[in-house]
């Protein structure tokens, strides 16, 4: 071991030099850096019980000298940690929801009325929206502009946004999606999916779209975007669609996106789908669809980074929030993960899916996700991790804490046999990795099954760490509270007792369990 020699003046312990110590042992001692870690960690556990002397190749410290030596190195380590924080991200790299969101007013504003729109719920206003946004595009280099939608029912087909634009829906304003599929247009498949999610080939254009945009705000005074999705649900159930269903809002390859202060209802499929995006902030929105609506989903961050979702209420037919990152060989080839996601203060409900889900399309990877202060209720599944052979990719470094569950069939789930494949060209040897998943501080009432964990034999799920979890299992449950296979992890203070694969204690599995600490927004496994 490399040993750095320091000398400490016993008469003045705050004076140091890096020369060899004096010949007088009563005045100086030599200390090698290999003892530093003992001193450092002893400081936190029992600083006053430091040993009287510690021996390296050249070392003789009194208690007083050891404390002085410790003081020096504590300062050095503190400086190193601060420097590391600056190197990783600096002050501008806070967790996504911790950054202060400042929406500057646009210097220019027009009303959709100025472009001939009629808010009677019958007149088709697609051309009015398209013309208004084309006009406002000219203000992009002049501070941007706002398109104001006053109270009324504004029927429209698909339209595209532009950069440096605010779409503002006044209270009482309702944008209605046309129920004529010819008003939606057809898009090529996303490259990380290779085809439509529901059908091969292209997909219907979403109601509100953006591609390669910067600085886009969709907000209002609790206005509403209504997809009128019932006809799409009927076509889906009857297998009469020619293309995959559209979403309400989809932004592709865009950055600095805000969606806030709105109500979304009855989407044909997804409500908000940021894909290949950066710096997405979604807050204070309400999203809903009827329980019987097939595979309707709330918010879907997809191969996107620096995403904040907070203060939202979401109740869907399928998943409320689900994180994705591409499908099989297409997602692997595209290689863009979903990472640095922060979700907090949300109320989530799912009728036939999961309140909060990861995957199963996760071939680009999902990592560095912090979920906190969430209420999950009246759902088939509370929290679910999904994947299968051929996906590749990973789901790792996830922390979910401060969770309240009510009336949930399966509180926690992880499946390695979930979902279908894009086509027959997937690689069956592309095995996904699930690792370092922390579930902590959870209280659940009226739960049927505490957990179902079914990993992959060739790639078991590892480092599932459960702590401070109390689930009240309902009296009608006749099955085991936990079902586990091909999974390993640790637990502490968990009721009911988990399966044996998850029962090793934190203290015995310190290398496997971890906790996420945030240093300027970057998750670090300890």
Short mmCIF file of C-alpha atoms in Angstrom, two decimals:
data_model
loop_
_atom_site.label_atom_id
_atom_site.label_comp_id
_atom_site.label_asym_id
_atom_site.label_seq_id
_atom_site.Cartn_x
_atom_site.Cartn_y
_atom_site.Cartn_z
CA UNK A 1 0.00 0.00 0.00
CA UNK A 2 1.24 3.47 -0.83
CA UNK A 3 2.05 5.21 2.43
CA UNK A 4 2.17 9.01 2.57
CA UNK A 5 4.17 10.27 5.52
CA UNK A 6 2.90 13.20 7.56
CA UNK A 7 4.34 14.64 10.74
CA UNK A 8 2.44 16.06 13.63
CA UNK A 9 3.92 18.43 16.11
CA UNK A 10 2.78 17.09 19.47
CA UNK A 11 3.15 20.49 21.07
CA UNK A 12 1.01 22.14 18.41
CA UNK A 13 -1.30 19.55 16.83
CA UNK A 14 -2.61 22.03 14.24
CA UNK A 15 0.85 22.40 12.67
CA UNK A 16 1.77 19.92 9.97
CA UNK A 17 4.61 19.38 7.56
CA UNK A 18 5.41 16.69 5.04
CA UNK A 19 9.06 16.25 5.92
CA UNK A 20 10.41 13.33 7.89
CA UNK A 21 9.69 13.66 11.60
CA UNK A 22 12.09 15.03 14.09
CA UNK A 23 14.46 12.64 15.83
CA UNK A 24 12.72 13.48 19.08
CA UNK A 25 9.84 11.04 19.53
CA UNK A 26 8.37 13.21 22.28
CA UNK A 27 7.78 16.06 19.82
CA UNK A 28 6.79 14.39 16.58
CA UNK A 29 5.25 11.19 15.28
CA UNK A 30 4.94 9.92 11.72
CA UNK A 31 1.59 8.85 10.29
CA UNK A 32 0.95 6.94 7.12
CA UNK A 33 -2.13 7.51 5.03
CA UNK A 34 -3.11 3.85 5.19
CA UNK A 35 -4.58 4.50 8.64
CA UNK A 36 -6.69 7.40 7.43
CA UNK A 37 -9.83 5.36 6.73
CA UNK A 38 -9.78 3.93 10.24
CA UNK A 39 -9.63 7.43 11.66
CA UNK A 40 -12.33 8.73 9.31
CA UNK A 41 -14.94 6.10 10.04
CA UNK A 42 -14.08 6.03 13.74
CA UNK A 43 -14.96 9.70 13.83
CA UNK A 44 -18.57 8.94 12.93
CA UNK A 45 -18.95 5.89 15.16
CA UNK A 46 -17.06 6.84 18.30
CA UNK A 47 -14.70 9.77 17.89
CA UNK A 48 -13.80 9.91 21.57
CA UNK A 49 -12.86 6.25 21.72
CA UNK A 50 -10.01 6.45 19.21
CA UNK A 51 -7.27 4.06 20.08
CA UNK A 52 -4.18 5.40 21.74
CA UNK A 53 -1.85 4.31 19.03
CA UNK A 54 -2.19 2.94 15.50
CA UNK A 55 0.60 1.15 13.75
CA UNK A 56 1.57 1.29 10.11
CA UNK A 57 5.16 0.97 9.01
CA UNK A 58 6.06 4.23 10.75
CA UNK A 59 3.44 5.34 13.20
CA UNK A 60 3.04 6.27 16.86
CA UNK A 61 0.09 8.51 17.72
CA UNK A 62 -1.26 9.61 21.05
CA UNK A 63 -4.99 10.15 21.40
CA UNK A 64 -4.50 13.91 21.13
CA UNK A 65 -2.40 13.56 17.99
CA UNK A 66 -4.92 11.18 16.45
CA UNK A 67 -7.72 13.68 16.92
CA UNK A 68 -5.63 16.41 15.32
CA UNK A 69 -4.76 14.12 12.44
CA UNK A 70 -8.42 13.22 12.03
CA UNK A 71 -9.40 16.89 11.95
CA UNK A 72 -7.02 17.52 9.06
CA UNK A 73 -8.28 14.58 7.01
CA UNK A 74 -11.89 15.32 7.73
CA UNK A 75 -11.37 18.74 6.16
CA UNK A 76 -9.63 17.18 3.18
CA UNK A 77 -12.44 14.68 2.60
CA UNK A 78 -15.08 17.38 2.92
CA UNK A 79 -13.32 19.42 0.26
CA UNK A 80 -13.06 16.36 -1.96
CA UNK A 81 -16.77 15.66 -1.63
CA UNK A 82 -17.63 19.24 -2.49
CA UNK A 83 -15.33 19.13 -5.46
CA UNK A 84 -16.89 15.86 -6.58
CA UNK A 85 -20.32 17.44 -6.45
CA UNK A 86 -19.16 20.29 -8.67
CA UNK A 87 -17.55 17.88 -11.09
CA UNK A 88 -20.68 15.73 -11.35
CA UNK A 89 -23.18 18.43 -11.93
CA UNK A 90 -22.77 21.62 -9.98
CA UNK A 91 -25.62 23.65 -8.59
CA UNK A 92 -27.68 23.37 -11.77
CA UNK A 93 -28.01 19.57 -11.51
CA UNK A 94 -30.56 19.24 -8.71
CA UNK A 95 -33.07 16.43 -8.74
CA UNK A 96 -35.56 17.27 -11.51
CA UNK A 97 -38.43 18.18 -9.18
CA UNK A 98 -36.18 20.22 -6.88
CA UNK A 99 -35.15 22.69 -9.56
CA UNK A 100 -37.08 25.93 -9.47
CA UNK A 101 -39.41 26.18 -12.43
CA UNK A 102 -39.70 29.71 -13.75
CA UNK A 103 -42.03 30.30 -16.67
CA UNK A 104 -41.36 33.64 -18.24
CA UNK A 105 -44.35 35.36 -19.86
CA UNK A 106 -44.32 35.35 -23.64
CA UNK A 107 -44.05 38.85 -25.16
CA UNK A 108 -46.58 37.99 -27.88
CA UNK A 109 -50.02 36.38 -27.58
CA UNK A 110 -52.88 35.63 -29.96
CA UNK A 111 -56.27 33.98 -29.49
CA UNK A 112 -57.38 31.02 -31.53
CA UNK A 113 -60.45 33.15 -32.36
CA UNK A 114 -58.27 35.37 -34.53
CA UNK A 115 -57.78 32.43 -36.88
CA UNK A 116 -61.44 31.66 -37.40
CA UNK A 117 -61.91 28.96 -34.76
CA UNK A 118 -65.43 28.24 -33.54
CA UNK A 119 -65.91 26.74 -30.09
CA UNK A 120 -69.24 25.02 -30.59
CA UNK A 121 -67.97 21.44 -30.28
CA UNK A 122 -69.02 20.70 -33.89
CA UNK A 123 -66.90 22.88 -36.16
CA UNK A 124 -63.57 21.32 -37.05
CA UNK A 125 -60.77 23.74 -36.05
CA UNK A 126 -57.68 21.84 -37.19
CA UNK A 127 -56.78 24.46 -39.80
CA UNK A 128 -57.22 27.27 -37.28
CA UNK A 129 -54.77 25.63 -34.85
CA UNK A 130 -52.31 24.89 -37.64
CA UNK A 131 -52.43 28.43 -39.03
CA UNK A 132 -52.14 30.03 -35.59
CA UNK A 133 -49.04 28.02 -34.73
CA UNK A 134 -47.49 28.66 -38.14
CA UNK A 135 -47.96 32.39 -37.53
CA UNK A 136 -46.52 32.22 -34.00
CA UNK A 137 -43.45 30.39 -35.29
CA UNK A 138 -42.22 33.75 -36.58
CA UNK A 139 -41.85 34.96 -32.96
CA UNK A 140 -39.48 32.16 -31.94
CA UNK A 141 -36.45 34.47 -32.05
CA UNK A 142 -38.36 37.33 -30.39
CA UNK A 143 -39.00 35.69 -27.01
CA UNK A 144 -41.64 33.26 -28.21
CA UNK A 145 -45.41 33.55 -28.19
CA UNK A 146 -48.61 32.24 -26.61
CA UNK A 147 -51.65 30.70 -28.27
CA UNK A 148 -54.65 31.49 -26.08
CA UNK A 149 -57.66 29.16 -26.13
CA UNK A 150 -60.72 30.82 -24.52
CA UNK A 151 -63.70 29.03 -22.98
CA UNK A 152 -65.51 26.84 -25.49
CA UNK A 153 -65.44 23.37 -27.02
CA UNK A 154 -62.80 23.32 -29.73
CA UNK A 155 -63.00 20.28 -31.98
CA UNK A 156 -59.78 19.49 -33.84
CA UNK A 157 -57.66 16.86 -35.49
CA UNK A 158 -53.91 16.54 -35.04
CA UNK A 159 -51.68 19.62 -35.01
CA UNK A 160 -48.00 20.30 -34.37
CA UNK A 161 -46.49 22.73 -31.90
CA UNK A 162 -43.39 24.85 -32.44
CA UNK A 163 -40.46 25.93 -30.27
CA UNK A 164 -40.74 28.83 -27.81
CA UNK A 165 -44.50 28.41 -27.64
CA UNK A 166 -47.05 28.36 -24.82
CA UNK A 167 -50.41 26.73 -25.50
CA UNK A 168 -52.72 28.16 -22.83
CA UNK A 169 -56.21 26.79 -22.14
CA UNK A 170 -58.43 29.12 -20.16
CA UNK A 171 -60.80 27.75 -17.54
CA UNK A 172 -63.78 26.34 -19.42
CA UNK A 173 -61.74 25.72 -22.57
CA UNK A 174 -61.97 22.15 -23.88
CA UNK A 175 -59.93 20.87 -26.82
CA UNK A 176 -61.84 17.92 -28.30
CA UNK A 177 -60.14 15.25 -30.37
CA UNK A 178 -61.99 14.41 -33.55
CA UNK A 179 -63.55 10.95 -33.72
CA UNK A 180 -62.80 10.72 -37.43
CA UNK A 181 -59.49 8.81 -37.87
CA UNK A 182 -58.79 10.64 -41.13
CA UNK A 183 -58.22 13.80 -39.06
CA UNK A 184 -55.27 12.28 -37.20
CA UNK A 185 -52.72 11.37 -39.87
CA UNK A 186 -50.21 8.50 -39.94
CA UNK A 187 -46.62 8.52 -38.64
CA UNK A 188 -43.67 6.21 -39.14
CA UNK A 189 -42.86 3.94 -36.17
CA UNK A 190 -40.54 5.26 -33.49
CA UNK A 191 -37.02 3.95 -34.21
CA UNK A 192 -36.67 2.40 -30.74
CA UNK A 193 -39.83 0.36 -31.34
CA UNK A 194 -39.57 -0.59 -35.02
CA UNK A 195 -43.35 -0.80 -35.41
CA UNK A 196 -46.53 0.37 -33.78
CA UNK A 197 -47.11 -0.87 -30.25
CA UNK A 198 -50.44 -2.46 -31.10
CA UNK A 199 -50.11 -3.24 -34.82
CA UNK A 200 -47.23 -3.60 -37.29
CA UNK A 201 -46.43 -0.60 -39.44
CA UNK A 202 -47.14 3.04 -38.72
CA UNK A 203 -49.20 4.64 -36.01
CA UNK A 204 -51.79 7.38 -35.78
CA UNK A 205 -50.45 10.86 -35.13
CA UNK A 206 -51.22 12.16 -31.65
CA UNK A 207 -53.64 15.01 -31.09
CA UNK A 208 -50.92 17.50 -30.01
CA UNK A 209 -47.44 16.82 -31.37
CA UNK A 210 -43.94 18.23 -31.27
CA UNK A 211 -40.72 17.12 -32.95
CA UNK A 212 -37.24 18.42 -32.14
CA UNK A 213 -38.63 21.37 -30.21
CA UNK A 214 -37.16 23.53 -27.48
CA UNK A 215 -38.99 25.50 -24.78
CA UNK A 216 -42.56 24.26 -25.10
CA UNK A 217 -45.28 24.88 -22.49
CA UNK A 218 -48.73 23.29 -22.47
CA UNK A 219 -50.65 24.84 -19.58
CA UNK A 220 -53.71 26.77 -18.57
CA UNK A 221 -56.19 27.60 -15.85
CA UNK A 222 -57.43 24.01 -15.54
CA UNK A 223 -58.58 23.78 -19.12
CA UNK A 224 -59.29 20.33 -20.53
CA UNK A 225 -57.94 18.17 -23.35
CA UNK A 226 -60.52 15.49 -24.17
CA UNK A 227 -59.52 12.74 -26.59
CA UNK A 228 -63.09 11.43 -26.96
CA UNK A 229 -61.47 8.02 -26.97
CA UNK A 230 -64.56 5.79 -26.75
CA UNK A 231 -64.65 5.15 -30.51
CA UNK A 232 -60.97 4.21 -30.47
CA UNK A 233 -61.55 1.80 -27.58
CA UNK A 234 -64.38 0.14 -29.53
CA UNK A 235 -62.19 -0.20 -32.63
CA UNK A 236 -59.38 -1.63 -30.51
CA UNK A 237 -61.64 -4.19 -28.83
CA UNK A 238 -63.17 -5.20 -32.15
CA UNK A 239 -59.76 -5.50 -33.86
CA UNK A 240 -60.81 -3.15 -36.66
CA UNK A 241 -57.94 -0.64 -36.38
CA UNK A 242 -55.47 -0.35 -39.24
CA UNK A 243 -52.80 1.36 -37.15
CA UNK A 244 -51.83 1.74 -33.49
CA UNK A 245 -53.97 4.20 -31.55
CA UNK A 246 -52.95 7.85 -31.10
CA UNK A 247 -52.10 9.65 -27.85
CA UNK A 248 -53.20 13.04 -26.58
CA UNK A 249 -49.75 14.67 -26.31
CA UNK A 250 -46.54 13.31 -27.78
CA UNK A 251 -43.27 15.23 -27.88
CA UNK A 252 -40.33 13.63 -29.67
CA UNK A 253 -36.63 14.59 -29.40
CA UNK A 254 -37.50 17.79 -27.57
CA UNK A 255 -36.13 19.56 -24.51
CA UNK A 256 -37.32 22.00 -21.87
CA UNK A 257 -40.94 20.86 -21.90
CA UNK A 258 -43.60 21.84 -19.34
CA UNK A 259 -47.10 20.38 -19.03
CA UNK A 260 -49.11 21.81 -16.13
CA UNK A 261 -52.43 22.97 -14.70
CA UNK A 262 -54.65 20.98 -17.05
CA UNK A 263 -57.12 18.10 -17.08
CA UNK A 264 -56.69 15.23 -19.54
CA UNK A 265 -59.58 12.84 -20.15
CA UNK A 266 -60.48 9.94 -22.42
CA UNK A 267 -57.31 9.55 -24.41
CA UNK A 268 -57.42 6.92 -27.15
CA UNK A 269 -54.26 5.37 -25.60
CA UNK A 270 -51.51 7.32 -23.74
CA UNK A 271 -52.16 10.80 -22.38
CA UNK A 272 -48.65 12.31 -22.22
CA UNK A 273 -45.76 10.62 -24.04
CA UNK A 274 -42.37 12.38 -23.96
CA UNK A 275 -39.99 10.23 -26.01
CA UNK A 276 -36.26 10.97 -26.56
CA UNK A 277 -36.80 14.15 -24.52
CA UNK A 278 -34.75 16.01 -21.90
CA UNK A 279 -35.82 18.32 -19.09
CA UNK A 280 -39.51 17.47 -18.90
CA UNK A 281 -41.59 18.92 -16.07
CA UNK A 282 -45.16 17.65 -15.59
CA UNK A 283 -47.05 18.97 -12.59
CA UNK A 284 -50.49 19.76 -11.24
CA UNK A 285 -52.46 17.83 -13.81
CA UNK A 286 -55.43 15.48 -13.58
CA UNK A 287 -55.63 12.49 -15.91
CA UNK A 288 -58.51 10.03 -16.15
CA UNK A 289 -60.21 7.38 -18.27
CA UNK A 290 -62.97 4.89 -17.43
CA UNK A 291 -61.96 1.62 -15.75
CA UNK A 292 -63.08 -0.38 -18.79
CA UNK A 293 -61.05 1.66 -21.30
CA UNK A 294 -58.54 -0.81 -22.82
CA UNK A 295 -54.86 -0.17 -22.17
CA UNK A 296 -55.26 3.54 -21.53
CA UNK A 297 -52.20 4.98 -19.80
CA UNK A 298 -51.49 8.25 -17.99
CA UNK A 299 -47.88 9.46 -18.30
CA UNK A 300 -45.18 7.53 -20.18
CA UNK A 301 -41.60 8.88 -19.99
CA UNK A 302 -39.89 6.95 -22.78
CA UNK A 303 -36.12 7.05 -23.45
CA UNK A 304 -36.09 10.44 -21.75
CA UNK A 305 -33.95 12.03 -19.06
CA UNK A 306 -34.34 14.65 -16.35
CA UNK A 307 -38.06 14.12 -15.93
CA UNK A 308 -40.16 15.48 -13.06
CA UNK A 309 -43.72 14.34 -12.38
CA UNK A 310 -45.28 15.86 -9.30
CA UNK A 311 -48.60 16.90 -7.74
CA UNK A 312 -50.68 14.86 -10.20
CA UNK A 313 -53.81 12.78 -9.84
CA UNK A 314 -54.12 9.93 -12.34
CA UNK A 315 -56.76 7.21 -12.68
CA UNK A 316 -56.58 4.96 -15.74
CA UNK A 317 -57.91 1.80 -17.32
CA UNK A 318 -54.38 0.35 -17.42
CA UNK A 319 -51.19 2.00 -16.05
CA UNK A 320 -51.17 5.37 -14.31
CA UNK A 321 -47.42 6.07 -14.77
CA UNK A 322 -45.11 3.72 -16.66
CA UNK A 323 -41.45 4.21 -17.62
CA UNK A 324 -40.23 2.73 -20.91
CA UNK A 325 -37.17 2.83 -23.20
CA UNK A 326 -37.69 0.87 -26.40
CA UNK A 327 -38.63 -2.58 -27.59
CA UNK A 328 -36.31 -5.56 -28.07
CA UNK A 329 -33.64 -5.26 -30.80
CA UNK A 330 -34.90 -1.81 -31.80
CA UNK A 331 -34.56 -0.40 -28.31
CA UNK A 332 -31.16 -2.05 -27.87
CA UNK A 333 -29.91 -0.57 -31.15
CA UNK A 334 -31.30 2.90 -30.41
CA UNK A 335 -29.71 2.73 -26.99
CA UNK A 336 -31.30 5.68 -25.23
CA UNK A 337 -32.24 5.02 -21.60
CA UNK A 338 -34.83 6.62 -19.39
CA UNK A 339 -32.83 8.07 -16.53
CA UNK A 340 -32.85 10.68 -13.78
CA UNK A 341 -36.60 10.59 -13.15
CA UNK A 342 -38.19 12.10 -10.05
CA UNK A 343 -41.81 11.35 -9.15
CA UNK A 344 -43.40 12.73 -6.00
CA UNK A 345 -46.71 13.73 -4.42
CA UNK A 346 -48.88 11.82 -6.87
CA UNK A 347 -52.13 9.89 -6.47
CA UNK A 348 -52.29 6.92 -8.80
CA UNK A 349 -55.04 4.44 -9.63
CA UNK A 350 -55.08 1.63 -12.18
CA UNK A 351 -58.03 -0.62 -12.93
CA UNK A 352 -56.36 -3.45 -14.87
CA UNK A 353 -52.65 -2.58 -14.84
CA UNK A 354 -50.31 -1.00 -12.31
CA UNK A 355 -50.36 2.31 -10.49
CA UNK A 356 -46.62 2.63 -11.14
CA UNK A 357 -44.83 0.41 -13.65
CA UNK A 358 -41.42 -0.07 -15.27
CA UNK A 359 -41.32 -1.71 -18.72
CA UNK A 360 -41.92 -4.09 -20.21
CA UNK A 361 -40.43 -2.19 -23.16
CA UNK A 362 -37.18 -1.26 -21.40
CA UNK A 363 -34.49 -2.38 -23.86
CA UNK A 364 -32.66 0.96 -23.73
CA UNK A 365 -32.44 0.78 -19.93
CA UNK A 366 -34.17 2.50 -17.01
CA UNK A 367 -32.10 3.83 -14.12
CA UNK A 368 -31.70 6.47 -11.45
CA UNK A 369 -35.36 6.85 -10.50
CA UNK A 370 -36.58 8.36 -7.25
CA UNK A 371 -40.25 7.99 -6.31
CA UNK A 372 -41.51 9.46 -3.04
CA UNK A 373 -44.67 10.57 -1.26
CA UNK A 374 -47.12 8.61 -3.39
CA UNK A 375 -50.64 7.31 -2.80
CA UNK A 376 -51.61 4.18 -4.72
CA UNK A 377 -55.19 2.99 -4.45
CA UNK A 378 -57.94 0.78 -5.95
CA UNK A 379 -55.51 -0.91 -8.33
CA UNK A 380 -54.78 -4.38 -9.64
CA UNK A 381 -51.08 -3.81 -8.98
CA UNK A 382 -49.32 -1.18 -6.91
CA UNK A 383 -45.72 -1.21 -8.16
CA UNK A 384 -44.62 -3.52 -10.95
CA UNK A 385 -41.33 -4.22 -12.79
CA UNK A 386 -41.80 -5.95 -16.16
CA UNK A 387 -39.48 -7.55 -18.67
CA UNK A 388 -38.80 -10.77 -20.57
CA UNK A 389 -36.08 -12.64 -22.43
CA UNK A 390 -35.05 -10.80 -25.58
CA UNK A 391 -35.49 -7.35 -24.07
CA UNK A 392 -31.89 -6.83 -23.00
CA UNK A 393 -31.48 -3.53 -21.19
CA UNK A 394 -31.77 -3.02 -17.46
CA UNK A 395 -33.88 -1.62 -14.65
CA UNK A 396 -31.56 -0.53 -11.86
CA UNK A 397 -30.88 2.05 -9.17
CA UNK A 398 -34.52 2.63 -8.27
CA UNK A 399 -35.69 4.03 -4.91
CA UNK A 400 -39.38 4.10 -4.02
CA UNK A 401 -40.22 5.45 -0.57
CA UNK A 402 -42.97 6.98 1.54
CA UNK A 403 -45.79 5.04 -0.11
CA UNK A 404 -49.38 4.66 1.03
CA UNK A 405 -51.35 1.81 -0.55
CA UNK A 406 -55.06 1.11 -0.25
CA UNK A 407 -57.15 -1.65 -1.84
CA UNK A 408 -54.42 -3.19 -3.97
CA UNK A 409 -54.49 -6.76 -5.28
CA UNK A 410 -50.69 -7.20 -5.59
CA UNK A 411 -48.61 -4.61 -3.74
CA UNK A 412 -45.24 -5.36 -5.41
CA UNK A 413 -44.57 -7.29 -8.57
CA UNK A 414 -41.58 -8.15 -10.74
CA UNK A 415 -41.95 -10.41 -13.75
CA UNK A 416 -39.41 -11.76 -16.21
CA UNK A 417 -42.12 -13.27 -18.39
CA UNK A 418 -44.11 -10.16 -19.27
CA UNK A 419 -45.06 -8.81 -22.68
CA UNK A 420 -44.72 -9.78 -26.32
CA UNK A 421 -42.00 -9.15 -28.91
CA UNK A 422 -41.88 -6.59 -31.71
CA UNK A 423 -41.18 -9.34 -34.27
CA UNK A 424 -39.36 -12.64 -34.63
CA UNK A 425 -35.94 -10.99 -34.99
CA UNK A 426 -35.38 -10.46 -31.27
CA UNK A 427 -32.33 -12.06 -29.67
CA UNK A 428 -33.44 -14.63 -27.08
CA UNK A 429 -30.01 -14.34 -25.48
CA UNK A 430 -30.52 -10.62 -24.81
CA UNK A 431 -31.24 -11.01 -21.11
CA UNK A 432 -32.48 -8.04 -19.10
CA UNK A 433 -30.97 -7.06 -15.75
CA UNK A 434 -32.97 -6.00 -12.69
CA UNK A 435 -30.69 -4.84 -9.90
CA UNK A 436 -30.61 -2.47 -6.94
CA UNK A 437 -34.31 -1.85 -6.37
CA UNK A 438 -35.11 -0.19 -3.03
CA UNK A 439 -38.66 -0.30 -1.64
CA UNK A 440 -38.96 1.42 1.72
CA UNK A 441 -41.35 3.14 4.11
CA UNK A 442 -44.55 1.60 2.76
CA UNK A 443 -47.89 1.24 4.54
CA UNK A 444 -50.64 -0.78 2.87
CA UNK A 445 -54.22 -1.64 3.83
CA UNK A 446 -56.55 -4.19 2.26
CA UNK A 447 -53.80 -5.87 0.26
CA UNK A 448 -54.44 -9.31 -1.26
CA UNK A 449 -50.86 -10.38 -2.08
CA UNK A 450 -47.80 -8.61 -0.69
CA UNK A 451 -45.42 -9.50 -3.51
CA UNK A 452 -45.00 -11.61 -6.64
CA UNK A 453 -41.41 -11.83 -7.86
CA UNK A 454 -40.70 -14.09 -10.82
CA UNK A 455 -37.25 -13.54 -12.27
CA UNK A 456 -35.42 -15.15 -15.17
CA UNK A 457 -33.44 -18.31 -14.47
CA UNK A 458 -30.54 -17.23 -16.70
CA UNK A 459 -30.61 -13.67 -15.31
CA UNK A 460 -32.11 -13.61 -11.80
CA UNK A 461 -33.34 -10.36 -10.35
CA UNK A 462 -30.84 -9.16 -7.74
CA UNK A 463 -30.55 -6.71 -4.86
CA UNK A 464 -34.22 -6.14 -4.16
CA UNK A 465 -34.01 -4.32 -0.84
CA UNK A 466 -37.13 -3.95 1.30
CA UNK A 467 -37.31 -1.99 4.53
CA UNK A 468 -39.90 -0.57 6.89
CA UNK A 469 -42.88 -2.08 5.08
CA UNK A 470 -46.17 -2.92 6.77
CA UNK A 471 -48.97 -4.43 4.69
CA UNK A 472 -52.35 -5.40 6.06
CA UNK A 473 -53.46 -8.49 4.13
CA UNK A 474 -57.21 -8.71 3.63
CA UNK A 475 -59.10 -11.55 5.29
CA UNK A 476 -60.26 -12.99 1.98
CA UNK A 477 -56.74 -13.79 0.85
CA UNK A 478 -56.15 -17.54 0.74
CA UNK A 479 -52.78 -17.50 -1.02
CA UNK A 480 -49.24 -16.96 0.21
CA UNK A 481 -48.44 -13.34 0.95
CA UNK A 482 -45.17 -13.56 -1.01
CA UNK A 483 -44.36 -15.61 -4.10
CA UNK A 484 -40.72 -15.62 -5.21
CA UNK A 485 -38.51 -17.33 -7.79
CA UNK A 486 -35.17 -16.38 -9.34
CA UNK A 487 -34.86 -13.27 -7.17
CA UNK A 488 -32.58 -12.30 -4.31
CA UNK A 489 -32.37 -9.43 -1.91
CA UNK A 490 -32.59 -8.25 1.66
CA UNK A 491 -35.22 -7.06 4.05
CA UNK A 492 -35.57 -5.32 7.36
CA UNK A 493 -38.75 -4.57 9.31
CA UNK A 494 -41.09 -6.05 6.70
CA UNK A 495 -44.56 -7.43 7.49
CA UNK A 496 -45.78 -9.91 6.50
CA UNK A 497 -42.46 -11.73 6.42
CA UNK A 498 -41.12 -11.94 2.87
CA UNK A 499 -40.01 -15.12 1.15
CA UNK A 500 -36.66 -16.60 2.15
CA UNK A 501 -34.90 -15.20 -0.93
CA UNK A 502 -35.60 -11.70 0.40
CA UNK A 503 -35.06 -12.34 4.11
CA UNK A 504 -31.35 -11.72 4.58
CA UNK A 505 -30.73 -8.66 6.72
CA UNK A 506 -29.24 -5.38 5.56
CA UNK A 507 -26.30 -5.83 7.90
CA UNK A 508 -25.47 -9.20 6.33
CA UNK A 509 -25.91 -7.92 2.78
CA UNK A 510 -24.32 -4.49 2.81
CA UNK A 511 -22.63 -5.16 -0.50
CA UNK A 512 -25.93 -6.12 -2.14
CA UNK A 513 -28.26 -3.55 -0.61
CA UNK A 514 -27.79 0.09 -1.20
CA UNK A 515 -29.35 3.41 -0.55
CA UNK A 516 -29.65 6.24 -3.00
CA UNK A 517 -28.04 9.43 -1.88
CA UNK A 518 -28.32 12.44 -4.12
CA UNK A 519 -25.31 14.60 -4.68
CA UNK A 520 -26.46 17.50 -6.83
CA UNK A 521 -29.08 15.29 -8.38
CA UNK A 522 -26.92 12.29 -9.20
CA UNK A 523 -27.87 8.98 -7.60
CA UNK A 524 -24.97 7.17 -5.97
CA UNK A 525 -25.14 3.57 -4.79
CA UNK A 526 -23.58 3.17 -1.35
#
